[in-house]
Amino acid sequence: MRITLLSLPLLCFAAAAPARAELHITRDHGGYVDEYKAKYKRVRDKGERVIIDGICNSACTLVLGIVPMNKICVTPKASLGFHQAYYDKAFTFGIKVTSAEGTSDLMSYYPDTVKDWIRRNGGLTTDMKKIKNGVELWKIIDPCPEEW
């Protein structure tokens, strides 16, 4: 590789710029709980920040119990959605069957602020319960500062 005089300043600037490791959540409807646990443990262990800038539903919300809350923020587009855990429909002939054990596991990860919101809103059910951006959400997660 040949470095020209014109590319040298750009190369120096790129090397000097701080790395901004972050996970940007914009449209996450959830999935397998174990996959999210592993993903968020990697994010936590790397010290990455998480910006919730859209939908974070179902297993996505595990981020609140695995990544430190001081590493998570929300933008005005953020929303969280919670529901009971259910078994993979591939093993239940396509029928949604809730899992008491899975739901208990989910709840065990959430910080008290999330558990309190869920209790105040009737507990976890099969229906999605959403928190949209605003005061209710800010009681749980801080808004993103401008420098994020």
Coordinates of N, CA, C and O in Angstrom, one line a residue:
M1 N 0.8 -1.2 0.0 CA 0.0 0.0 0.0 C 0.9 1.2 0.0 O 1.8 1.3 0.8
R2 N 0.6 2.2 -0.8 CA 1.4 3.4 -1.0 C 0.6 4.5 -0.3 O -0.6 4.8 -0.6
I3 N 1.3 5.2 0.6 CA 0.7 6.4 1.3 C 1.2 7.6 0.6 O 2.4 7.9 0.5
T4 N 0.3 8.4 0.1 CA 0.6 9.7 -0.6 C 0.6 10.8 0.4 O 0.1 10.7 1.5
L5 N 1.2 11.9 0.1 CA 1.2 13.1 1.0 C -0.2 13.6 1.3 O -0.5 14.1 2.3
L6 N -1.1 13.4 0.3 CA -2.5 13.9 0.5 C -3.3 13.0 1.5 O -4.1 13.4 2.2
S7 N -3.0 11.7 1.5 CA -3.7 10.8 2.3 C -3.1 10.7 3.8 O -3.8 10.2 4.7
L8 N -1.9 11.2 4.0 CA -1.2 11.1 5.3 C -2.0 11.9 6.3 O -2.3 11.3 7.4
P9 N -2.5 13.1 6.1 CA -3.2 13.8 7.2 C -4.5 13.1 7.5 O -4.9 13.1 8.7
L10 N -5.2 12.6 6.5 CA -6.4 11.8 6.8 C -6.2 10.6 7.6 O -6.9 10.3 8.6
L11 N -5.1 9.9 7.3 CA -4.7 8.7 8.1 C -4.4 9.1 9.5 O -4.8 8.4 10.5
C12 N -3.7 10.2 9.7 CA -3.3 10.6 11.1 C -4.6 11.0 11.9 O -4.7 10.7 13.0
F13 N -5.5 11.7 11.2 CA -6.8 12.1 11.9 C -7.6 10.9 12.3 O -8.1 10.8 13.4
A14 N -7.7 9.9 11.4 CA -8.5 8.7 11.7 C -7.9 7.9 12.9 O -8.6 7.4 13.7
A15 N -6.6 7.9 12.9 CA -5.9 7.1 14.0 C -6.1 7.9 15.3 O -6.1 7.3 16.4
A16 N -6.2 9.2 15.3 CA -6.3 10.0 16.5 C -7.7 10.1 17.0 O -7.9 10.4 18.2
A17 N -8.7 9.9 16.2 CA -10.1 10.0 16.6 C -10.5 8.9 17.6 O -10.1 7.8 17.4
P18 N -11.2 9.3 18.6 CA -11.6 8.2 19.6 C -12.6 7.3 19.0 O -13.5 7.7 18.2
A19 N -12.5 6.1 19.4 CA -13.5 5.1 18.9 C -14.8 5.3 19.7 O -14.8 5.5 20.9
R20 N -15.9 5.3 19.0 CA -17.2 5.5 19.7 C -18.0 4.2 19.6 O -18.8 4.0 18.7
A21 N -17.7 3.2 20.4 CA -18.3 1.9 20.4 C -19.7 2.1 21.0 O -19.9 2.5 22.2
E22 N -20.7 1.8 20.2 CA -22.1 1.8 20.7 C -23.0 0.9 19.9 O -22.7 0.6 18.8
L23 N -24.1 0.5 20.6 CA -25.1 -0.2 20.0 C -26.3 0.7 19.8 O -26.7 1.3 20.8
H24 N -26.8 0.8 18.6 CA -27.8 1.7 18.3 C -29.1 0.9 18.0 O -29.1 0.2 17.0
I25 N -30.1 0.9 18.9 CA -31.3 0.1 18.7 C -32.3 1.0 18.0 O -32.7 2.1 18.6
T26 N -32.8 0.6 16.9 CA -33.8 1.4 16.2 C -35.1 0.7 15.9 O -36.2 1.3 15.9
R27 N -35.1 -0.6 15.7 CA -36.3 -1.4 15.4 C -36.0 -2.8 15.7 O -35.8 -3.6 14.9
D28 N -36.1 -3.1 17.0 CA -35.8 -4.4 17.5 C -37.1 -5.0 18.2 O -37.5 -4.5 19.2
H29 N -37.7 -6.0 17.5 CA -38.9 -6.6 18.0 C -38.7 -7.8 18.9 O -39.6 -8.5 19.3
G30 N -37.4 -8.1 19.2 CA -37.1 -9.2 20.1 C -36.8 -10.5 19.4 O -36.6 -10.5 18.2
G31 N -36.7 -11.6 20.2 CA -36.3 -12.9 19.6 C -36.0 -13.8 20.8 O -36.6 -13.8 21.8
Y32 N -35.0 -14.6 20.6 CA -34.6 -15.6 21.5 C -33.9 -15.0 22.7 O -32.9 -14.3 22.5
V33 N -34.4 -15.2 23.9 CA -33.8 -14.6 25.1 C -32.4 -14.9 25.3 O -31.6 -14.0 25.6
D34 N -32.0 -16.2 25.1 CA -30.5 -16.5 25.3 C -29.6 -15.8 24.3 O -28.5 -15.4 24.7
E35 N -30.1 -15.5 23.1 CA -29.3 -14.8 22.2 C -29.1 -13.3 22.6 O -28.0 -12.8 22.5
Y36 N -30.1 -12.7 23.2 CA -30.1 -11.4 23.7 C -29.2 -11.3 24.9 O -28.4 -10.3 25.1
K37 N -29.3 -12.3 25.8 CA -28.4 -12.3 27.0 C -26.9 -12.3 26.6 O -26.1 -11.5 27.1
A38 N -26.6 -13.2 25.6 CA -25.2 -13.2 25.2 C -24.8 -11.9 24.5 O -23.7 -11.4 24.8
K39 N -25.6 -11.4 23.7 CA -25.3 -10.1 22.9 C -25.1 -9.0 23.9 O -24.1 -8.3 23.8
Y40 N -26.0 -8.8 24.9 CA -25.8 -7.7 25.8 C -24.7 -7.9 26.8 O -24.1 -7.0 27.3
K41 N -24.3 -9.2 27.1 CA -23.2 -9.4 28.0 C -21.9 -9.0 27.2 O -21.0 -8.4 27.8
R42 N -21.8 -9.2 25.9 CA -20.7 -8.8 25.1 C -20.6 -7.3 25.1 O -19.6 -6.7 25.3
V43 N -21.8 -6.6 24.9 CA -21.8 -5.1 24.9 C -21.3 -4.6 26.3 O -20.5 -3.7 26.3
R44 N -21.9 -5.2 27.3 CA -21.5 -4.8 28.7 C -20.0 -5.0 28.9 O -19.3 -4.1 29.4
D45 N -19.4 -6.1 28.6 CA -18.0 -6.5 28.8 C -17.1 -5.6 28.0 O -16.0 -5.3 28.4
K46 N -17.5 -5.1 26.9 CA -16.7 -4.2 26.0 C -16.9 -2.7 26.5 O -16.2 -1.9 26.0
G47 N -17.8 -2.5 27.4 CA -18.0 -1.1 27.9 C -18.7 -0.2 26.9 O -18.6 1.0 26.9
E48 N -19.4 -0.8 26.0 CA -20.1 -0.1 24.9 C -21.4 0.6 25.5 O -21.9 0.2 26.5
R49 N -21.7 1.7 24.8 CA -22.9 2.4 25.2 C -24.1 1.9 24.3 O -23.9 1.4 23.2
V50 N -25.3 2.1 24.8 CA -26.5 1.7 24.1 C -27.4 2.9 23.9 O -27.8 3.5 24.9
I51 N -27.8 3.2 22.7 CA -28.7 4.2 22.4 C -30.0 3.6 21.9 O -30.0 2.9 20.8
I52 N -31.1 3.8 22.6 CA -32.4 3.3 22.2 C -33.0 4.4 21.4 O -33.4 5.4 22.0
D53 N -33.1 4.2 20.1 CA -33.6 5.3 19.2 C -34.8 4.8 18.4 O -34.9 5.1 17.2
G54 N -35.6 4.0 19.0 CA -36.7 3.4 18.3 C -37.3 2.3 19.1 O -37.2 2.3 20.3
I55 N -37.9 1.3 18.4 CA -38.6 0.2 19.1 C -37.6 -0.7 19.7 O -36.6 -1.2 19.1
C56 N -37.8 -1.1 21.0 CA -37.1 -2.1 21.7 C -38.1 -2.9 22.5 O -38.5 -2.5 23.6
N57 N -38.5 -4.0 21.9 CA -39.6 -4.8 22.4 C -39.1 -6.2 22.8 O -38.1 -6.7 22.3
S58 N -39.9 -6.8 23.7 CA -39.7 -8.2 24.1 C -38.3 -8.4 24.6 O -37.8 -7.8 25.6
A59 N -37.6 -9.4 24.1 CA -36.2 -9.8 24.6 C -35.2 -8.6 24.5 O -34.3 -8.6 25.2
C60 N -35.5 -7.7 23.6 CA -34.6 -6.5 23.4 C -34.5 -5.8 24.8 O -33.5 -5.2 25.1
T61 N -35.6 -5.8 25.6 CA -35.6 -5.0 26.8 C -34.6 -5.6 27.9 O -34.4 -5.0 28.9
L62 N -34.1 -6.8 27.6 CA -33.1 -7.4 28.6 C -31.9 -6.5 28.7 O -31.2 -6.5 29.7
V63 N -31.7 -5.6 27.7 CA -30.6 -4.7 27.8 C -30.6 -3.9 29.1 O -29.6 -3.5 29.7
L64 N -31.8 -3.6 29.6 CA -32.0 -2.8 30.9 C -31.4 -3.5 32.1 O -31.2 -2.9 33.1
G65 N -31.3 -4.8 32.0 CA -30.8 -5.6 33.2 C -29.4 -6.1 33.0 O -28.9 -6.7 34.0
I66 N -28.9 -6.0 31.9 CA -27.5 -6.5 31.6 C -26.5 -5.4 31.4 O -25.4 -5.5 32.0
V67 N -26.8 -4.5 30.6 CA -25.9 -3.3 30.4 C -26.1 -2.3 31.5 O -27.3 -2.0 31.9
P68 N -25.1 -1.8 32.2 CA -25.3 -0.8 33.2 C -26.2 0.4 32.7 O -26.0 0.9 31.6
M69 N -27.1 0.8 33.6 CA -28.0 1.9 33.2 C -27.3 3.2 32.8 O -27.8 3.9 32.0
N70 N -26.1 3.4 33.4 CA -25.4 4.7 33.0 C -24.8 4.6 31.6 O -24.2 5.6 31.2
K71 N -24.9 3.4 31.0 CA -24.4 3.3 29.6 C -25.5 3.2 28.6 O -25.3 2.9 27.4
I72 N -26.8 3.4 29.1 CA -28.0 3.4 28.2 C -28.7 4.7 28.2 O -28.8 5.3 29.3
C73 N -29.1 5.1 27.0 CA -29.9 6.4 27.0 C -31.0 6.2 25.9 O -31.0 5.3 25.1
V74 N -32.0 7.1 25.9 CA -33.1 7.0 25.0 C -33.2 8.3 24.2 O -32.9 9.4 24.8
T75 N -33.6 8.3 23.0 CA -33.9 9.4 22.2 C -35.4 9.7 22.2 O -36.1 8.8 22.6
P76 N -35.8 10.8 21.6 CA -37.3 11.0 21.5 C -38.1 10.0 20.7 O -39.3 9.9 20.9
K77 N -37.4 9.1 19.9 CA -38.1 8.1 19.1 C -38.2 6.8 19.9 O -38.8 5.8 19.4
A78 N -37.6 6.7 21.1 CA -37.5 5.4 21.8 C -38.9 4.9 22.3 O -39.7 5.7 22.7
S79 N -39.1 3.6 22.4 CA -40.2 3.0 23.1 C -39.8 1.6 23.5 O -38.9 1.0 22.9
L80 N -40.3 1.2 24.6 CA -40.1 -0.2 25.1 C -41.4 -1.0 25.1 O -42.4 -0.4 25.4
G81 N -41.3 -2.3 24.9 CA -42.5 -3.1 24.9 C -42.2 -4.4 25.7 O -41.2 -5.0 25.5
F82 N -43.1 -4.7 26.6 CA -42.9 -5.8 27.5 C -44.1 -6.8 27.4 O -45.3 -6.3 27.3
H83 N -43.9 -8.1 27.5 CA -44.9 -9.1 27.5 C -44.4 -10.4 28.2 O -43.2 -10.5 28.4
Q84 N -45.3 -11.3 28.5 CA -44.8 -12.6 29.0 C -43.9 -13.3 28.0 O -44.1 -13.2 26.8
A85 N -43.1 -14.1 28.5 CA -42.2 -15.0 27.7 C -43.1 -16.1 27.2 O -44.1 -16.5 27.9
Y86 N -42.8 -16.6 26.0 CA -43.5 -17.8 25.5 C -42.5 -18.7 24.8 O -41.4 -18.3 24.4
Y87 N -42.9 -20.0 24.7 CA -42.1 -21.0 24.1 C -42.0 -20.7 22.6 O -42.9 -20.1 22.0
D88 N -40.9 -21.2 22.0 CA -40.8 -21.1 20.5 C -41.9 -21.8 19.9 O -42.2 -23.0 20.2
K89 N -42.6 -21.1 19.0 CA -43.8 -21.7 18.3 C -43.5 -22.9 17.5 O -44.3 -23.7 17.1
A90 N -42.2 -23.1 17.1 CA -41.8 -24.3 16.3 C -42.0 -25.5 17.2 O -42.1 -26.6 16.6
F91 N -42.0 -25.4 18.5 CA -42.1 -26.6 19.4 C -43.5 -26.7 19.9 O -43.8 -27.6 20.7
T92 N -44.4 -25.8 19.6 CA -45.8 -25.8 20.1 C -46.8 -25.8 19.0 O -47.9 -25.3 19.2
F93 N -46.4 -26.3 17.9 CA -47.3 -26.5 16.7 C -47.9 -25.1 16.3 O -49.1 -25.0 15.9
G94 N -47.1 -24.1 16.4 CA -47.6 -22.7 16.0 C -48.4 -22.0 16.9 O -48.9 -20.9 16.6
I95 N -48.7 -22.6 18.1 CA -49.5 -21.9 19.1 C -48.7 -21.2 20.1 O -47.6 -21.7 20.5
K96 N -49.1 -20.0 20.4 CA -48.4 -19.2 21.4 C -48.7 -19.7 22.8 O -49.8 -19.6 23.3
V97 N -47.7 -20.3 23.5 CA -47.8 -20.9 24.8 C -46.9 -20.1 25.7 O -45.7 -20.1 25.5
T98 N -47.5 -19.5 26.7 CA -46.6 -18.7 27.7 C -45.8 -19.6 28.5 O -46.2 -20.8 28.8
S99 N -44.7 -19.0 29.0 CA -43.8 -19.8 29.9 C -43.6 -19.0 31.2 O -43.0 -17.9 31.2
A100 N -44.1 -19.6 32.3 CA -44.0 -19.0 33.6 C -42.5 -18.9 34.0 O -42.1 -17.9 34.5
E101 N -41.8 -19.9 33.7 CA -40.4 -19.9 34.0 C -39.6 -18.9 33.2 O -38.8 -18.1 33.7
G102 N -39.9 -18.8 31.9 CA -39.3 -17.8 31.1 C -39.6 -16.4 31.5 O -38.8 -15.5 31.5
T103 N -40.9 -16.1 31.9 CA -41.3 -14.8 32.3 C -40.6 -14.5 33.6 O -40.2 -13.3 33.8
S104 N -40.5 -15.4 34.5 CA -39.8 -15.2 35.8 C -38.3 -14.8 35.5 O -37.8 -14.0 36.2
D105 N -37.8 -15.5 34.6 CA -36.4 -15.3 34.2 C -36.2 -13.8 33.7 O -35.3 -13.1 34.1
L106 N -37.1 -13.4 32.8 CA -37.0 -12.1 32.3 C -37.1 -11.1 33.4 O -36.3 -10.1 33.5
M107 N -38.1 -11.2 34.3 CA -38.3 -10.3 35.4 C -37.1 -10.2 36.3 O -36.8 -9.2 36.8
S108 N -36.4 -11.3 36.4 CA -35.2 -11.3 37.3 C -34.1 -10.4 36.8 O -33.2 -10.0 37.6
Y109 N -34.1 -10.1 35.5 CA -33.0 -9.3 35.0 C -33.3 -7.8 35.1 O -32.4 -7.0 35.1
Y110 N -34.6 -7.5 35.1 CA -35.0 -6.0 35.1 C -34.7 -5.3 36.4 O -34.8 -5.9 37.5
P111 N -34.2 -4.1 36.3 CA -34.0 -3.2 37.5 C -35.3 -2.9 38.1 O -36.4 -3.0 37.5
D112 N -35.3 -2.5 39.4 CA -36.5 -2.2 40.1 C -37.4 -1.2 39.5 O -38.6 -1.3 39.5
T113 N -36.8 -0.2 38.8 CA -37.6 0.8 38.1 C -38.5 0.2 37.0 O -39.7 0.6 36.9
V114 N -38.0 -0.8 36.3 CA -38.8 -1.5 35.3 C -39.8 -2.4 35.9 O -41.0 -2.4 35.5
K115 N -39.4 -3.1 37.0 CA -40.4 -4.0 37.7 C -41.5 -3.2 38.2 O -42.7 -3.6 38.1
D116 N -41.2 -2.0 38.8 CA -42.3 -1.2 39.3 C -43.2 -0.7 38.3 O -44.5 -0.7 38.5
W117 N -42.7 -0.3 37.1 CA -43.6 0.1 36.0 C -44.5 -1.0 35.5 O -45.7 -0.8 35.3
I118 N -43.9 -2.2 35.4 CA -44.7 -3.4 35.0 C -45.8 -3.7 36.0 O -46.9 -3.9 35.6
R119 N -45.5 -3.6 37.3 CA -46.5 -3.9 38.3 C -47.6 -2.8 38.3 O -48.8 -3.2 38.3
R120 N -47.2 -1.6 38.1 CA -48.2 -0.5 38.1 C -49.1 -0.6 36.9 O -50.2 0.0 36.8
N121 N -48.7 -1.3 35.9 CA -49.4 -1.4 34.6 C -50.0 -2.8 34.4 O -50.3 -3.3 33.3
G122 N -50.3 -3.5 35.6 CA -51.0 -4.8 35.5 C -50.1 -6.0 35.4 O -50.7 -7.1 35.1
G123 N -48.8 -5.9 35.5 CA -48.0 -7.1 35.3 C -47.8 -7.5 33.9 O -48.4 -7.0 33.0
L124 N -47.0 -8.5 33.7 CA -46.8 -9.0 32.3 C -47.9 -9.9 31.9 O -48.4 -10.7 32.6
T125 N -48.4 -9.7 30.7 CA -49.5 -10.4 30.1 C -49.1 -10.9 28.7 O -48.0 -10.5 28.3
T126 N -49.9 -11.5 28.0 CA -49.6 -11.9 26.6 C -49.6 -10.7 25.7 O -49.1 -10.7 24.6
D127 N -50.3 -9.6 26.1 CA -50.4 -8.4 25.3 C -49.2 -7.5 25.6 O -48.7 -7.5 26.7
M128 N -48.7 -6.9 24.6 CA -47.5 -6.0 24.7 C -47.9 -4.7 25.4 O -48.9 -4.1 25.1
K129 N -47.2 -4.4 26.5 CA -47.4 -3.1 27.2 C -46.2 -2.2 26.9 O -45.0 -2.6 27.0
K130 N -46.5 -1.0 26.4 CA -45.5 -0.2 25.8 C -45.3 1.1 26.7 O -46.3 1.6 27.2
I131 N -44.1 1.5 26.8 CA -43.7 2.8 27.3 C -43.1 3.6 26.2 O -42.1 3.2 25.6
K132 N -43.8 4.7 25.9 CA -43.2 5.6 24.8 C -42.4 6.7 25.5 O -42.5 6.9 26.7
N133 N -41.7 7.4 24.6 CA -40.8 8.4 25.1 C -41.6 9.5 26.0 O -42.7 9.8 25.6
G134 N -41.0 9.9 27.0 CA -41.6 10.9 27.9 C -41.3 10.6 29.3 O -40.4 9.8 29.6
V135 N -42.0 11.2 30.2 CA -41.7 11.2 31.7 C -41.7 9.8 32.2 O -40.8 9.4 33.0
E136 N -42.6 8.9 31.8 CA -42.6 7.5 32.3 C -41.3 6.8 31.9 O -40.8 6.1 32.7
L137 N -40.9 7.0 30.7 CA -39.7 6.3 30.2 C -38.5 6.9 30.9 O -37.5 6.2 31.3
W138 N -38.5 8.2 31.1 CA -37.3 8.9 31.7 C -37.1 8.6 33.2 O -36.1 8.8 33.7
K139 N -38.2 8.0 33.8 CA -38.0 7.6 35.2 C -37.2 6.3 35.2 O -36.7 5.9 36.2
I140 N -37.1 5.6 34.1 CA -36.4 4.4 33.9 C -35.0 4.6 33.3 O -34.0 4.1 33.8
I141 N -35.0 5.3 32.2 CA -33.7 5.5 31.4 C -33.6 7.0 31.1 O -34.5 7.7 30.7
D142 N -32.4 7.5 31.3 CA -32.1 8.9 31.0 C -32.1 9.2 29.5 O -31.8 8.3 28.7
P143 N -32.6 10.4 29.2 CA -32.5 10.8 27.8 C -31.1 10.9 27.3 O -30.2 11.2 28.2
C144 N -30.8 10.7 26.1 CA -29.4 10.8 25.6 C -28.9 12.2 25.7 O -29.6 13.2 25.2
P145 N -27.7 12.4 26.2 CA -27.1 13.7 26.1 C -26.7 14.0 24.7 O -26.6 13.1 23.8
E146 N -26.6 15.3 24.4 CA -26.3 15.7 23.0 C -25.0 15.2 22.5 O -24.9 14.9 21.3
E147 N -24.0 15.0 23.3 CA -22.7 14.5 22.9 C -22.7 13.0 22.5 O -21.8 12.5 21.9
W148 N -23.8 12.3 22.8 CA -23.9 10.9 22.4 C -24.4 10.8 21.0 O -24.4 10.1 20.2

